[in-house]
Amino acid sequence: VDTGLNTMTGGRIKRIVDYIDGSFCLTYGDGLSNINIKKLIEFHKSQKVYATVTGIQPAGRFGSLEISGERVKSFSEKPKGDNRWISGGFFVCEPEIFEYIDSDQTIWERSPLENLASQNQLAVYQFSGFWSALDTLRDKLYLEEMWNNKNAKWKVWE
């Protein structure tokens, strides 16, 4: 489906509405993972919600400070996920999600996901396996090094 250059993420999803007649998966093109999609789908089905997002805790990049006033109460060097869960970008959805997307200008990560969450229709599959973004030159070099050293954790085929 050609969605055009100016269509936001939600609009891109809405453009496939005529091709969907049941549960479907979606993801972005900028991440690598060894997630078991079959298990993700099974989890989604068991939750009986309109959408499931994969939650991940990426490797921390910086030291984390807990602050009280002008004093550091605790310090943790590069905690996993910087102590937060984030969207890993792998989703399983039901056709009902299309009702949450207004137009080509709708951003999936804004009102649709926010409203699904507030209506208890967004589950999270907490995934602790390998996941990496591929957004920057730094990410690219890191993943290419893993591949070249035959340590590509996302390569689950032989």
Short mmCIF file of C-alpha atoms in Angstrom, two decimals:
data_model
loop_
_atom_site.label_atom_id
_atom_site.label_comp_id
_atom_site.label_asym_id
_atom_site.label_seq_id
_atom_site.Cartn_x
_atom_site.Cartn_y
_atom_site.Cartn_z
CA VAL A 1 0.00 0.00 0.00
CA ASP A 2 1.52 3.28 -1.09
CA THR A 3 0.81 5.67 1.76
CA GLY A 4 2.75 8.65 0.44
CA LEU A 5 5.50 10.69 2.03
CA ASN A 6 3.27 12.90 4.19
CA THR A 7 1.15 10.21 5.87
CA MET A 8 1.75 9.77 9.60
CA THR A 9 2.13 6.35 11.27
CA GLY A 10 -1.55 6.05 12.19
CA GLY A 11 -2.63 7.09 8.72
CA ARG A 12 -0.38 4.41 7.23
CA ILE A 13 -2.11 1.79 9.37
CA LYS A 14 -5.58 3.13 8.48
CA ARG A 15 -4.76 2.78 4.77
CA ILE A 16 -4.71 -1.05 5.08
CA VAL A 17 -8.20 -1.30 6.60
CA ASP A 18 -9.69 -2.87 3.43
CA TYR A 19 -7.12 -5.67 3.49
CA ILE A 20 -7.67 -6.77 7.11
CA ASP A 21 -10.32 -9.20 8.29
CA GLY A 22 -8.90 -10.41 11.60
CA SER A 23 -5.93 -10.08 13.92
CA PHE A 24 -2.80 -8.65 12.32
CA CYS A 25 0.79 -7.79 13.22
CA LEU A 26 2.58 -4.55 12.57
CA THR A 27 6.04 -3.18 13.22
CA TYR A 28 8.41 -0.44 12.16
CA GLY A 29 11.37 -1.03 9.89
CA ASP A 30 14.00 0.26 12.28
CA GLY A 31 14.47 -2.45 14.88
CA LEU A 32 15.92 -5.93 15.20
CA SER A 33 14.84 -8.58 17.71
CA ASN A 34 14.73 -12.28 18.38
CA ILE A 35 11.15 -12.02 19.64
CA ASN A 36 9.04 -15.13 19.10
CA ILE A 37 6.12 -13.73 17.10
CA LYS A 38 4.03 -16.86 17.67
CA LYS A 39 4.29 -16.37 21.45
CA LEU A 40 3.47 -12.66 21.05
CA ILE A 41 0.31 -13.53 19.10
CA GLU A 42 -0.69 -16.20 21.64
CA PHE A 43 -0.24 -13.68 24.47
CA HIS A 44 -2.32 -11.10 22.60
CA LYS A 45 -5.16 -13.56 22.04
CA SER A 46 -5.17 -14.49 25.74
CA GLN A 47 -5.56 -10.82 26.76
CA LYS A 48 -8.74 -10.16 24.74
CA VAL A 49 -7.76 -6.56 23.93
CA TYR A 50 -7.68 -4.50 20.75
CA ALA A 51 -3.90 -4.14 20.73
CA THR A 52 -0.75 -5.52 22.31
CA VAL A 53 2.59 -3.74 22.30
CA THR A 54 5.90 -5.43 22.99
CA GLY A 55 7.56 -3.78 25.99
CA ILE A 56 11.33 -3.91 26.17
CA GLN A 57 14.06 -2.54 28.40
CA PRO A 58 16.93 -1.50 26.13
CA ALA A 59 20.48 -1.42 27.40
CA GLY A 60 21.04 1.71 29.43
CA ARG A 61 23.31 4.35 27.94
CA PHE A 62 23.97 6.60 30.88
CA GLY A 63 24.42 6.55 34.63
CA SER A 64 21.11 7.07 36.45
CA LEU A 65 20.77 9.43 39.39
CA GLU A 66 18.06 9.49 42.03
CA ILE A 67 18.10 13.04 43.40
CA SER A 68 16.74 14.65 46.54
CA GLY A 69 17.25 18.40 46.65
CA GLU A 70 20.88 18.94 45.73
CA ARG A 71 22.11 15.51 46.78
CA VAL A 72 22.34 12.23 44.92
CA LYS A 73 20.43 9.57 46.89
CA SER A 74 21.57 6.71 44.66
CA PHE A 75 23.60 6.10 41.54
CA SER A 76 23.23 3.23 39.08
CA GLU A 77 25.57 2.87 36.09
CA LYS A 78 23.63 2.24 32.88
CA PRO A 79 20.60 0.44 34.33
CA LYS A 80 18.74 -1.77 31.85
CA GLY A 81 16.03 0.28 30.21
CA ASP A 82 17.17 3.23 32.26
CA ASN A 83 14.62 1.79 34.73
CA ARG A 84 11.74 2.14 32.20
CA TRP A 85 9.85 -0.10 29.81
CA ILE A 86 9.51 1.26 26.27
CA SER A 87 7.69 0.22 23.13
CA GLY A 88 9.71 -2.32 21.20
CA GLY A 89 7.62 -1.60 18.13
CA PHE A 90 6.12 -5.06 17.62
CA PHE A 91 2.31 -4.98 17.81
CA VAL A 92 -0.57 -7.39 17.41
CA CYS A 93 -3.88 -5.67 16.67
CA GLU A 94 -7.54 -6.30 16.10
CA PRO A 95 -9.55 -4.46 13.42
CA GLU A 96 -11.17 -2.34 16.15
CA ILE A 97 -7.98 -0.23 16.32
CA PHE A 98 -8.97 1.43 13.04
CA GLU A 99 -11.72 3.25 14.97
CA TYR A 100 -8.95 5.03 16.94
CA ILE A 101 -7.29 6.47 13.82
CA ASP A 102 -8.94 9.58 12.39
CA SER A 103 -6.93 10.48 9.30
CA ASP A 104 -3.64 10.38 7.43
CA GLN A 105 -2.34 12.92 9.94
CA THR A 106 -2.97 10.70 12.99
CA ILE A 107 0.19 9.62 14.76
CA TRP A 108 -0.22 6.02 16.00
CA GLU A 109 1.99 6.68 19.02
CA ARG A 110 -0.19 9.58 20.22
CA SER A 111 -3.99 9.51 20.55
CA PRO A 112 -4.61 5.94 19.29
CA LEU A 113 -2.23 4.27 21.74
CA GLU A 114 -3.02 6.76 24.51
CA ASN A 115 -6.77 6.13 24.13
CA LEU A 116 -6.36 2.35 23.86
CA ALA A 117 -4.36 2.45 27.09
CA SER A 118 -6.87 4.67 28.92
CA GLN A 119 -9.70 2.31 27.88
CA ASN A 120 -7.80 -0.78 29.07
CA GLN A 121 -7.53 -2.07 25.50
CA LEU A 122 -3.72 -2.10 25.25
CA ALA A 123 -1.79 -5.04 26.68
CA VAL A 124 1.98 -5.26 27.03
CA TYR A 125 4.04 -8.34 26.21
CA GLN A 126 7.12 -7.89 28.37
CA PHE A 127 10.05 -9.15 26.34
CA SER A 128 13.52 -9.61 27.79
CA GLY A 129 15.33 -11.11 24.80
CA PHE A 130 17.50 -9.33 22.24
CA TRP A 131 16.21 -6.03 20.84
CA SER A 132 18.04 -3.15 19.22
CA ALA A 133 17.04 0.01 17.45
CA LEU A 134 18.54 0.75 14.05
CA ASP A 135 18.06 4.51 14.02
CA THR A 136 21.56 5.95 13.99
CA LEU A 137 24.99 5.35 12.52
CA ARG A 138 26.06 4.21 16.00
CA ASP A 139 23.28 1.53 15.95
CA LYS A 140 24.25 0.45 12.43
CA LEU A 141 27.92 0.02 13.32
CA TYR A 142 27.05 -1.90 16.50
CA LEU A 143 24.74 -4.31 14.65
CA GLU A 144 27.15 -4.76 11.72
CA GLU A 145 29.92 -5.62 14.20
CA MET A 146 27.67 -8.25 15.80
CA TRP A 147 26.86 -9.68 12.37
CA ASN A 148 30.49 -9.72 11.23
CA ASN A 149 31.58 -11.42 14.47
CA LYS A 150 28.87 -14.08 14.01
CA ASN A 151 27.14 -12.86 17.15
CA ALA A 152 23.90 -11.65 15.58
CA LYS A 153 21.44 -12.49 18.37
CA TRP A 154 18.48 -11.75 16.08
CA LYS A 155 19.56 -14.44 13.61
CA VAL A 156 17.36 -17.34 14.71
CA TRP A 157 17.39 -19.28 11.44
CA GLU A 158 20.03 -21.63 10.04
#
